PDB file of C-alpha atoms in Angstrom:
ATOM      1  CA  MET A   1     104.280  74.962 138.355  1.00  0.00           C
ATOM      2  CA  ALA A   2     106.213  75.634 135.154  1.00  0.00           C
ATOM      3  CA  ALA A   3     105.913  79.115 133.748  1.00  0.00           C
ATOM      4  CA  VAL A   4     103.414  79.401 130.955  1.00  0.00           C
ATOM      5  CA  GLY A   5     102.760  82.230 128.572  1.00  0.00           C
ATOM      6  CA  ALA A   6      99.471  82.759 126.826  1.00  0.00           C
ATOM      7  CA  ALA A   7      96.878  85.281 125.842  1.00  0.00           C
ATOM      8  CA  VAL A   8      93.167  84.825 125.869  1.00  0.00           C
ATOM      9  CA  LEU A   9      90.918  86.619 123.441  1.00  0.00           C
ATOM     10  CA  VAL A  10      87.245  86.092 124.062  1.00  0.00           C
ATOM     11  CA  SER A  11      84.228  87.625 122.395  1.00  0.00           C
ATOM     12  CA  LEU A  12      80.574  86.780 122.321  1.00  0.00           C
ATOM     13  CA  GLY A  13      78.042  88.584 120.156  1.00  0.00           C
ATOM     14  CA  LEU A  14      77.570  92.318 119.920  1.00  0.00           C
ATOM     15  CA  CYS A  15      76.464  94.832 122.503  1.00  0.00           C
ATOM     16  CA  LEU A  16      73.695  97.310 121.753  1.00  0.00           C
ATOM     17  CA  GLY A  17      76.366  99.855 120.993  1.00  0.00           C
ATOM     18  CA  GLY A  18      77.974  97.591 118.401  1.00  0.00           C
ATOM     19  CA  ALA A  19      81.154  96.809 120.349  1.00  0.00           C
ATOM     20  CA  ALA A  20      82.213  93.218 120.979  1.00  0.00           C
ATOM     21  CA  ALA A  21      81.306  92.024 124.435  1.00  0.00           C
ATOM     22  CA  ALA A  22      84.078  90.008 126.072  1.00  0.00           C
ATOM     23  CA  VAL A  23      83.056  86.879 127.922  1.00  0.00           C
ATOM     24  CA  PRO A  24      84.542  86.853 131.428  1.00  0.00           C
ATOM     25  CA  LEU A  25      87.269  84.303 132.069  1.00  0.00           C
ATOM     26  CA  VAL A  26      87.851  82.372 135.289  1.00  0.00           C
ATOM     27  CA  ILE A  27      91.159  80.558 135.758  1.00  0.00           C
ATOM     28  CA  TRP A  28      92.300  78.133 138.472  1.00  0.00           C
ATOM     29  CA  HIS A  29      95.947  77.338 139.038  1.00  0.00           C
ATOM     30  CA  GLY A  30      97.569  73.998 139.672  1.00  0.00           C
ATOM     31  CA  MET A  31      99.385  72.307 142.539  1.00  0.00           C
ATOM     32  CA  GLY A  32     102.049  74.412 144.204  1.00  0.00           C
ATOM     33  CA  ASP A  33     101.089  77.549 142.300  1.00  0.00           C
ATOM     34  CA  SER A  34      99.047  80.609 143.231  1.00  0.00           C
ATOM     35  CA  CYS A  35      96.554  82.921 141.597  1.00  0.00           C
ATOM     36  CA  CYS A  36      99.001  85.686 140.892  1.00  0.00           C
ATOM     37  CA  ASN A  37     102.420  84.149 140.332  1.00  0.00           C
ATOM     38  CA  PRO A  38     103.995  86.565 137.811  1.00  0.00           C
ATOM     39  CA  GLN A  39     105.455  83.629 135.861  1.00  0.00           C
ATOM     40  CA  SER A  40     102.200  81.721 135.526  1.00  0.00           C
ATOM     41  CA  MET A  41      98.640  82.757 136.389  1.00  0.00           C
ATOM     42  CA  GLY A  42      99.582  86.361 137.033  1.00  0.00           C
ATOM     43  CA  TYR A  43     101.255  86.477 133.639  1.00  0.00           C
ATOM     44  CA  ILE A  44      98.237  84.998 131.883  1.00  0.00           C
ATOM     45  CA  LYS A  45      95.870  87.411 133.601  1.00  0.00           C
ATOM     46  CA  LYS A  46      98.052  90.391 132.706  1.00  0.00           C
ATOM     47  CA  ILE A  47      98.356  89.390 129.060  1.00  0.00           C
ATOM     48  CA  VAL A  48      94.628  88.805 128.770  1.00  0.00           C
ATOM     49  CA  GLU A  49      93.841  92.209 130.209  1.00  0.00           C
ATOM     50  CA  ASN A  50      96.428  93.880 127.961  1.00  0.00           C
ATOM     51  CA  LYS A  51      95.061  92.197 124.844  1.00  0.00           C
ATOM     52  CA  ILE A  52      91.403  92.738 125.652  1.00  0.00           C
ATOM     53  CA  PRO A  53      90.769  96.141 127.244  1.00  0.00           C
ATOM     54  CA  GLY A  54      87.838  95.906 129.592  1.00  0.00           C
ATOM     55  CA  ILE A  55      87.759  92.122 129.825  1.00  0.00           C
ATOM     56  CA  TYR A  56      87.121  90.717 133.286  1.00  0.00           C
ATOM     57  CA  VAL A  57      89.528  87.977 134.327  1.00  0.00           C
ATOM     58  CA  LEU A  58      89.208  86.271 137.686  1.00  0.00           C
ATOM     59  CA  SER A  59      92.231  84.257 138.773  1.00  0.00           C
ATOM     60  CA  LEU A  60      90.961  82.241 141.688  1.00  0.00           C
ATOM     61  CA  LYS A  61      92.633  82.662 145.068  1.00  0.00           C
ATOM     62  CA  ILE A  62      91.846  80.246 147.882  1.00  0.00           C
ATOM     63  CA  GLY A  63      92.877  81.981 151.074  1.00  0.00           C
ATOM     64  CA  SER A  64      93.630  85.510 152.196  1.00  0.00           C
ATOM     65  CA  ASN A  65      97.103  85.746 150.641  1.00  0.00           C
ATOM     66  CA  LEU A  66      99.364  84.083 148.081  1.00  0.00           C
ATOM     67  CA  ILE A  67     101.102  81.845 150.618  1.00  0.00           C
ATOM     68  CA  GLN A  68      97.780  80.478 151.840  1.00  0.00           C
ATOM     69  CA  ASP A  69      96.651  80.036 148.256  1.00  0.00           C
ATOM     70  CA  MET A  70      99.726  77.929 147.484  1.00  0.00           C
ATOM     71  CA  GLU A  71      99.482  75.925 150.706  1.00  0.00           C
ATOM     72  CA  ASN A  72      95.776  75.272 150.159  1.00  0.00           C
ATOM     73  CA  SER A  73      96.632  73.659 146.828  1.00  0.00           C
ATOM     74  CA  PHE A  74      98.223  70.908 148.923  1.00  0.00           C
ATOM     75  CA  PHE A  75      96.312  70.825 152.196  1.00  0.00           C
ATOM     76  CA  MET A  76      92.773  72.243 151.940  1.00  0.00           C
ATOM     77  CA  ASN A  77      89.969  69.735 151.392  1.00  0.00           C
ATOM     78  CA  VAL A  78      89.040  69.965 147.699  1.00  0.00           C
ATOM     79  CA  ASN A  79      85.305  69.897 148.441  1.00  0.00           C
ATOM     80  CA  ASP A  80      85.778  72.934 150.686  1.00  0.00           C
ATOM     81  CA  GLN A  81      87.774  74.646 147.943  1.00  0.00           C
ATOM     82  CA  VAL A  82      85.041  74.006 145.391  1.00  0.00           C
ATOM     83  CA  ARG A  83      82.398  75.356 147.777  1.00  0.00           C
ATOM     84  CA  GLU A  84      84.511  78.464 148.327  1.00  0.00           C
ATOM     85  CA  VAL A  85      84.895  78.993 144.584  1.00  0.00           C
ATOM     86  CA  CYS A  86      81.185  78.465 143.947  1.00  0.00           C
ATOM     87  CA  SER A  87      80.489  81.168 146.514  1.00  0.00           C
ATOM     88  CA  GLN A  88      82.996  83.527 144.917  1.00  0.00           C
ATOM     89  CA  LEU A  89      81.442  83.030 141.486  1.00  0.00           C
ATOM     90  CA  ALA A  90      77.851  83.368 142.690  1.00  0.00           C
ATOM     91  CA  ASN A  91      78.651  86.648 144.426  1.00  0.00           C
ATOM     92  CA  ASP A  92      80.595  88.169 141.529  1.00  0.00           C
ATOM     93  CA  PRO A  93      78.314  90.474 139.494  1.00  0.00           C
ATOM     94  CA  HIS A  94      80.683  90.328 136.522  1.00  0.00           C
ATOM     95  CA  LEU A  95      79.873  86.652 136.011  1.00  0.00           C
ATOM     96  CA  LYS A  96      76.086  86.642 136.232  1.00  0.00           C
ATOM     97  CA  GLY A  97      75.696  86.281 132.460  1.00  0.00           C
ATOM     98  CA  GLY A  98      78.075  83.335 132.257  1.00  0.00           C
ATOM     99  CA  TYR A  99      81.800  82.802 131.913  1.00  0.00           C
ATOM    100  CA  ASN A 100      84.451  80.638 130.307  1.00  0.00           C
ATOM    101  CA  ALA A 101      86.741  78.633 132.574  1.00  0.00           C
ATOM    102  CA  MET A 102      90.294  77.429 132.180  1.00  0.00           C
ATOM    103  CA  GLY A 103      91.981  75.166 134.702  1.00  0.00           C
ATOM    104  CA  PHE A 104      95.635  74.215 134.816  1.00  0.00           C
ATOM    105  CA  SER A 105      96.591  70.734 136.044  1.00  0.00           C
ATOM    106  CA  GLN A 106      94.487  69.937 139.142  1.00  0.00           C
ATOM    107  CA  GLY A 107      92.654  73.226 138.573  1.00  0.00           C
ATOM    108  CA  GLY A 108      91.114  71.611 135.498  1.00  0.00           C
ATOM    109  CA  GLN A 109      89.372  68.861 137.422  1.00  0.00           C
ATOM    110  CA  PHE A 110      88.422  71.260 140.211  1.00  0.00           C
ATOM    111  CA  LEU A 111      86.681  73.526 137.700  1.00  0.00           C
ATOM    112  CA  ARG A 112      84.880  70.491 136.305  1.00  0.00           C
ATOM    113  CA  ALA A 113      83.544  69.926 139.816  1.00  0.00           C
ATOM    114  CA  VAL A 114      82.360  73.546 139.816  1.00  0.00           C
ATOM    115  CA  ALA A 115      80.546  72.938 136.524  1.00  0.00           C
ATOM    116  CA  GLN A 116      78.872  69.816 137.895  1.00  0.00           C
ATOM    117  CA  ARG A 117      77.956  71.176 141.319  1.00  0.00           C
ATOM    118  CA  CYS A 118      77.327  74.895 140.764  1.00  0.00           C
ATOM    119  CA  PRO A 119      75.451  75.743 137.543  1.00  0.00           C
ATOM    120  CA  SER A 120      74.774  79.351 138.518  1.00  0.00           C
ATOM    121  CA  PRO A 121      76.320  81.456 137.157  1.00  0.00           C
ATOM    122  CA  PRO A 122      76.637  79.246 134.077  1.00  0.00           C
ATOM    123  CA  MET A 123      80.004  77.988 132.901  1.00  0.00           C
ATOM    124  CA  LEU A 124      79.882  78.266 129.103  1.00  0.00           C
ATOM    125  CA  SER A 125      83.025  76.381 128.102  1.00  0.00           C
ATOM    126  CA  LEU A 126      85.672  74.548 130.089  1.00  0.00           C
ATOM    127  CA  ILE A 127      89.264  74.158 128.966  1.00  0.00           C
ATOM    128  CA  SER A 128      91.282  71.719 131.026  1.00  0.00           C
ATOM    129  CA  VAL A 129      95.030  72.156 130.507  1.00  0.00           C
ATOM    130  CA  GLY A 130      96.636  68.984 131.823  1.00  0.00           C
ATOM    131  CA  GLY A 131      93.802  68.194 134.254  1.00  0.00           C
ATOM    132  CA  GLN A 132      93.777  64.642 135.634  1.00  0.00           C
ATOM    133  CA  HIS A 133      90.158  63.647 135.104  1.00  0.00           C
ATOM    134  CA  GLN A 134      90.540  59.947 135.867  1.00  0.00           C
ATOM    135  CA  GLY A 135      92.934  60.644 138.685  1.00  0.00           C
ATOM    136  CA  SER A 136      96.601  60.748 139.413  1.00  0.00           C
ATOM    137  CA  VAL A 137      99.249  61.339 140.489  1.00  0.00           C
ATOM    138  CA  TYR A 138      99.872  57.604 140.623  1.00  0.00           C
ATOM    139  CA  GLY A 139     103.494  57.346 141.659  1.00  0.00           C
ATOM    140  CA  PHE A 140     103.763  61.142 142.131  1.00  0.00           C
ATOM    141  CA  PRO A 141     106.837  61.108 139.864  1.00  0.00           C
ATOM    142  CA  ARG A 142     107.852  64.759 139.993  1.00  0.00           C
ATOM    143  CA  CYS A 143     107.234  67.814 142.125  1.00  0.00           C
ATOM    144  CA  PRO A 144     106.292  71.304 140.922  1.00  0.00           C
ATOM    145  CA  GLY A 145     108.323  74.411 141.577  1.00  0.00           C
ATOM    146  CA  GLU A 146     110.161  74.749 144.852  1.00  0.00           C
ATOM    147  CA  SER A 147     107.957  72.351 146.792  1.00  0.00           C
ATOM    148  CA  SER A 148     110.245  69.313 146.925  1.00  0.00           C
ATOM    149  CA  HIS A 149     110.160  69.050 150.731  1.00  0.00           C
ATOM    150  CA  ILE A 150     106.356  69.121 150.682  1.00  0.00           C
ATOM    151  CA  CYS A 151     106.267  66.490 147.947  1.00  0.00           C
ATOM    152  CA  ASP A 152     108.606  64.188 149.868  1.00  0.00           C
ATOM    153  CA  TRP A 153     106.187  64.311 152.793  1.00  0.00           C
ATOM    154  CA  ILE A 154     103.199  63.785 150.502  1.00  0.00           C
ATOM    155  CA  ARG A 155     104.749  60.691 148.933  1.00  0.00           C
ATOM    156  CA  LYS A 156     105.342  59.150 152.351  1.00  0.00           C
ATOM    157  CA  THR A 157     101.825  60.006 153.472  1.00  0.00           C
ATOM    158  CA  LEU A 158     100.224  58.554 150.360  1.00  0.00           C
ATOM    159  CA  ASP A 159     102.264  55.370 150.704  1.00  0.00           C
ATOM    160  CA  LEU A 160     101.076  54.979 154.281  1.00  0.00           C
ATOM    161  CA  GLY A 161      97.397  55.294 153.479  1.00  0.00           C
ATOM    162  CA  ALA A 162      95.977  57.437 150.696  1.00  0.00           C
ATOM    163  CA  TYR A 163      92.444  56.234 151.367  1.00  0.00           C
ATOM    164  CA  THR A 164      92.333  56.672 155.135  1.00  0.00           C
ATOM    165  CA  GLN A 165      89.863  59.281 156.330  1.00  0.00           C
ATOM    166  CA  ALA A 166      92.491  61.555 157.878  1.00  0.00           C
ATOM    167  CA  VAL A 167      94.577  61.672 154.715  1.00  0.00           C
ATOM    168  CA  GLN A 168      91.558  62.120 152.448  1.00  0.00           C
ATOM    169  CA  GLU A 169      90.286  65.026 154.520  1.00  0.00           C
ATOM    170  CA  HIS A 170      93.549  66.949 154.627  1.00  0.00           C
ATOM    171  CA  LEU A 171      95.679  66.123 151.572  1.00  0.00           C
ATOM    172  CA  VAL A 172      94.513  67.425 148.211  1.00  0.00           C
ATOM    173  CA  GLN A 173      96.474  64.955 146.093  1.00  0.00           C
ATOM    174  CA  ALA A 174      94.991  62.004 148.004  1.00  0.00           C
ATOM    175  CA  GLU A 175      91.532  63.186 146.993  1.00  0.00           C
ATOM    176  CA  TYR A 176      92.236  62.451 143.337  1.00  0.00           C
ATOM    177  CA  TRP A 177      94.678  59.598 143.979  1.00  0.00           C
ATOM    178  CA  HIS A 178      93.467  56.723 141.823  1.00  0.00           C
ATOM    179  CA  ASP A 179      95.314  53.488 142.513  1.00  0.00           C
ATOM    180  CA  PRO A 180      94.438  50.919 139.806  1.00  0.00           C
ATOM    181  CA  LEU A 181      95.560  48.158 142.159  1.00  0.00           C
ATOM    182  CA  LYS A 182      93.092  49.265 144.830  1.00  0.00           C
ATOM    183  CA  GLU A 183      89.969  50.116 142.848  1.00  0.00           C
ATOM    184  CA  GLU A 184      87.535  49.148 145.608  1.00  0.00           C
ATOM    185  CA  ASP A 185      89.349  51.275 148.170  1.00  0.00           C
ATOM    186  CA  TYR A 186      89.301  54.156 145.726  1.00  0.00           C
ATOM    187  CA  ARG A 187      85.587  53.887 144.956  1.00  0.00           C
ATOM    188  CA  LYS A 188      84.652  53.526 148.592  1.00  0.00           C
ATOM    189  CA  ASN A 189      86.936  56.070 150.220  1.00  0.00           C
ATOM    190  CA  SER A 190      87.839  58.774 147.684  1.00  0.00           C
ATOM    191  CA  ILE A 191      85.953  61.831 148.931  1.00  0.00           C
ATOM    192  CA  PHE A 192      86.346  63.919 145.769  1.00  0.00           C
ATOM    193  CA  LEU A 193      87.239  62.236 142.482  1.00  0.00           C
ATOM    194  CA  ALA A 194      85.110  59.126 142.985  1.00  0.00           C
ATOM    195  CA  ASP A 195      82.169  61.446 143.647  1.00  0.00           C
ATOM    196  CA  ILE A 196      82.485  63.718 140.614  1.00  0.00           C
ATOM    197  CA  ASN A 197      83.236  60.682 138.402  1.00  0.00           C
ATOM    198  CA  GLN A 198      80.027  58.936 139.506  1.00  0.00           C
ATOM    199  CA  GLU A 199      81.856  55.905 140.933  1.00  0.00           C
ATOM    200  CA  ARG A 200      79.299  55.253 143.684  1.00  0.00           C
ATOM    201  CA  GLY A 201      76.093  55.913 141.779  1.00  0.00           C
ATOM    202  CA  ILE A 202      74.572  58.343 139.321  1.00  0.00           C
ATOM    203  CA  ASN A 203      73.957  61.922 140.378  1.00  0.00           C
ATOM    204  CA  GLU A 204      71.680  63.114 137.583  1.00  0.00           C
ATOM    205  CA  THR A 205      72.292  66.738 138.529  1.00  0.00           C
ATOM    206  CA  TYR A 206      76.037  66.334 137.950  1.00  0.00           C
ATOM    207  CA  LYS A 207      75.319  64.797 134.559  1.00  0.00           C
ATOM    208  CA  LYS A 208      72.823  67.462 133.525  1.00  0.00           C
ATOM    209  CA  ASN A 209      75.080  70.316 134.612  1.00  0.00           C
ATOM    210  CA  LEU A 210      78.167  69.018 132.813  1.00  0.00           C
ATOM    211  CA  MET A 211      76.194  68.389 129.641  1.00  0.00           C
ATOM    212  CA  ALA A 212      75.141  72.063 129.652  1.00  0.00           C
ATOM    213  CA  LEU A 213      78.680  73.043 128.604  1.00  0.00           C
ATOM    214  CA  LYS A 214      79.006  74.251 125.032  1.00  0.00           C
ATOM    215  CA  LYS A 215      82.521  72.818 124.819  1.00  0.00           C
ATOM    216  CA  PHE A 216      84.710  70.708 127.084  1.00  0.00           C
ATOM    217  CA  VAL A 217      88.291  70.922 125.812  1.00  0.00           C
ATOM    218  CA  MET A 218      90.934  68.594 127.264  1.00  0.00           C
ATOM    219  CA  VAL A 219      94.638  69.191 126.646  1.00  0.00           C
ATOM    220  CA  LYS A 220      97.088  66.319 127.128  1.00  0.00           C
ATOM    221  CA  PHE A 221     100.837  66.896 127.269  1.00  0.00           C
ATOM    222  CA  LEU A 222     102.418  64.236 125.109  1.00  0.00           C
ATOM    223  CA  ASN A 223     105.710  64.168 127.045  1.00  0.00           C
ATOM    224  CA  ASP A 224     104.208  64.533 130.506  1.00  0.00           C
ATOM    225  CA  THR A 225     106.420  63.362 133.375  1.00  0.00           C
ATOM    226  CA  MET A 226     104.184  64.771 136.097  1.00  0.00           C
ATOM    227  CA  VAL A 227     100.883  62.962 135.524  1.00  0.00           C
ATOM    228  CA  ASP A 228     100.830  59.173 135.623  1.00  0.00           C
ATOM    229  CA  PRO A 229      99.189  58.067 133.395  1.00  0.00           C
ATOM    230  CA  PRO A 230      99.098  61.080 131.043  1.00  0.00           C
ATOM    231  CA  ILE A 231      96.009  59.638 129.315  1.00  0.00           C
ATOM    232  CA  SER A 232      94.082  60.664 132.427  1.00  0.00           C
ATOM    233  CA  GLU A 233      94.176  64.146 130.906  1.00  0.00           C
ATOM    234  CA  TRP A 234      91.837  62.752 128.204  1.00  0.00           C
ATOM    235  CA  PHE A 235      89.741  60.773 130.711  1.00  0.00           C
ATOM    236  CA  GLY A 236      91.584  57.514 130.028  1.00  0.00           C
ATOM    237  CA  PHE A 237      93.249  55.413 132.697  1.00  0.00           C
ATOM    238  CA  TYR A 238      94.946  52.135 133.523  1.00  0.00           C
ATOM    239  CA  LYS A 239      93.000  48.989 132.855  1.00  0.00           C
ATOM    240  CA  SER A 240      91.724  47.875 136.252  1.00  0.00           C
ATOM    241  CA  GLY A 241      93.951  45.631 138.337  1.00  0.00           C
ATOM    242  CA  GLN A 242      97.309  46.575 136.832  1.00  0.00           C
ATOM    243  CA  ALA A 243      99.432  49.649 136.184  1.00  0.00           C
ATOM    244  CA  LYS A 244     100.893  49.129 132.710  1.00  0.00           C
ATOM    245  CA  GLU A 245      98.176  48.962 130.061  1.00  0.00           C
ATOM    246  CA  THR A 246      95.957  52.000 129.608  1.00  0.00           C
ATOM    247  CA  ILE A 247      92.585  52.342 127.938  1.00  0.00           C
ATOM    248  CA  PRO A 248      91.035  55.417 126.300  1.00  0.00           C
ATOM    249  CA  LEU A 249      87.887  57.117 127.513  1.00  0.00           C
ATOM    250  CA  LYS A 250      85.643  55.316 125.021  1.00  0.00           C
ATOM    251  CA  GLU A 251      86.589  51.938 126.529  1.00  0.00           C
ATOM    252  CA  THR A 252      85.884  52.962 130.116  1.00  0.00           C
ATOM    253  CA  SER A 253      82.615  52.185 131.876  1.00  0.00           C
ATOM    254  CA  LEU A 254      82.264  55.901 132.567  1.00  0.00           C
ATOM    255  CA  TYR A 255      81.762  56.344 128.814  1.00  0.00           C
ATOM    256  CA  THR A 256      80.057  53.093 127.798  1.00  0.00           C
ATOM    257  CA  GLU A 257      77.484  53.452 130.595  1.00  0.00           C
ATOM    258  CA  ASP A 258      77.423  57.229 130.000  1.00  0.00           C
ATOM    259  CA  ARG A 259      77.395  57.875 133.726  1.00  0.00           C
ATOM    260  CA  LEU A 260      78.525  61.481 133.317  1.00  0.00           C
ATOM    261  CA  GLY A 261      77.036  62.320 129.929  1.00  0.00           C
ATOM    262  CA  LEU A 262      80.400  62.250 128.159  1.00  0.00           C
ATOM    263  CA  GLN A 263      79.201  59.826 125.479  1.00  0.00           C
ATOM    264  CA  GLU A 264      76.285  62.072 124.594  1.00  0.00           C
ATOM    265  CA  MET A 265      78.496  65.148 124.685  1.00  0.00           C
ATOM    266  CA  ASP A 266      80.993  63.404 122.412  1.00  0.00           C
ATOM    267  CA  LYS A 267      78.310  62.544 119.878  1.00  0.00           C
ATOM    268  CA  ALA A 268      77.131  66.165 119.963  1.00  0.00           C
ATOM    269  CA  GLY A 269      80.647  67.397 119.186  1.00  0.00           C
ATOM    270  CA  LYS A 270      81.124  69.023 122.575  1.00  0.00           C
ATOM    271  CA  LEU A 271      84.260  67.087 123.588  1.00  0.00           C
ATOM    272  CA  VAL A 272      87.592  68.182 122.153  1.00  0.00           C
ATOM    273  CA  PHE A 273      90.818  66.233 122.724  1.00  0.00           C
ATOM    274  CA  LEU A 274      94.023  68.154 122.057  1.00  0.00           C
ATOM    275  CA  GLY A 275      97.589  66.910 122.303  1.00  0.00           C
ATOM    276  CA  VAL A 276     100.622  69.154 122.583  1.00  0.00           C
ATOM    277  CA  LYS A 277     104.278  68.185 122.585  1.00  0.00           C
ATOM    278  CA  GLY A 278     106.051  68.983 125.817  1.00  0.00           C
ATOM    279  CA  ASP A 279     106.155  68.208 129.500  1.00  0.00           C
ATOM    280  CA  HIS A 280     103.436  69.098 131.975  1.00  0.00           C
ATOM    281  CA  LEU A 281     102.142  72.665 131.430  1.00  0.00           C
ATOM    282  CA  HIS A 282     104.881  73.438 128.900  1.00  0.00           C
ATOM    283  CA  PHE A 283     103.500  75.040 125.756  1.00  0.00           C
ATOM    284  CA  SER A 284     104.256  77.967 123.482  1.00  0.00           C
ATOM    285  CA  GLU A 285     102.284  81.137 123.081  1.00  0.00           C
ATOM    286  CA  GLU A 286     102.028  80.385 119.358  1.00  0.00           C
ATOM    287  CA  TRP A 287     100.346  77.042 120.084  1.00  0.00           C
ATOM    288  CA  PHE A 288      97.995  78.720 122.523  1.00  0.00           C
ATOM    289  CA  TYR A 289      97.035  81.431 120.061  1.00  0.00           C
ATOM    290  CA  SER A 290      96.362  79.046 117.176  1.00  0.00           C
ATOM    291  CA  THR A 291      94.814  76.140 119.079  1.00  0.00           C
ATOM    292  CA  ILE A 292      93.099  77.414 122.224  1.00  0.00           C
ATOM    293  CA  LEU A 293      91.838  80.866 121.289  1.00  0.00           C
ATOM    294  CA  PRO A 294      89.298  79.632 118.723  1.00  0.00           C
ATOM    295  CA  PHE A 295      87.392  77.863 121.518  1.00  0.00           C
ATOM    296  CA  LEU A 296      87.057  81.106 123.434  1.00  0.00           C
ATOM    297  CA  GLN A 297      85.881  83.382 120.652  1.00  0.00           C
TER     298      GLN A 297
END
């Protein structure tokens, strides 16, 4: 994952003593990263804590150490990861009053699954920074960090059978692999993304829980070479049956049929679509301060 620098300043109301009460923040890293990488999530957590004395920031770790956390971002069943995170959040006394969430790359869609599946404690706002909400990484064009050997293996595995049960169960990227040339295979066999995107029927609980968000902010990187297609970061995707022409969220059946509540949320002003120049997860602190912080205050 590319290094990112940012600071998060969050406040909500006033305490009895008159001091601003900081809303807890939960962050989830992307593919090939870890909770505490000093150049990414660790940096963000440190800056947040330095800027807001007393704020509680939870950078999610899946596994008992940083190596496991990184490896699990490739190989641990996403549904198991989401269950693990839901358990962590439910058992964390700091979060019982609610929290804001920020996910980076695949962490954005994983936190959306948390919002849809685990409403307690309540997620107040969700900011997805480069999350692939209609799927990716179609073509898997580039690999993060120092994981090139892993990515070479992943590409070969996905080419052999992204929608086979064995691959779906054990390869994270296959679980949100959305092949526009194999839509039926995707709907039938995707064990994660097709579920949270209501591709096989309407789960009213998912819809109700997502609509409880105060804000759902989606950041798309305008020069993204990692996510194909980048419009997936705004819930758009390829027009079915081909891999050249894309359509925006409002033209998808997910929106027109309002299967997830996004149309209603949009009309209520809860959806925010932000674009930032740069490649995947590349942004400046200045942009973060001026554009993202207002949604967390």
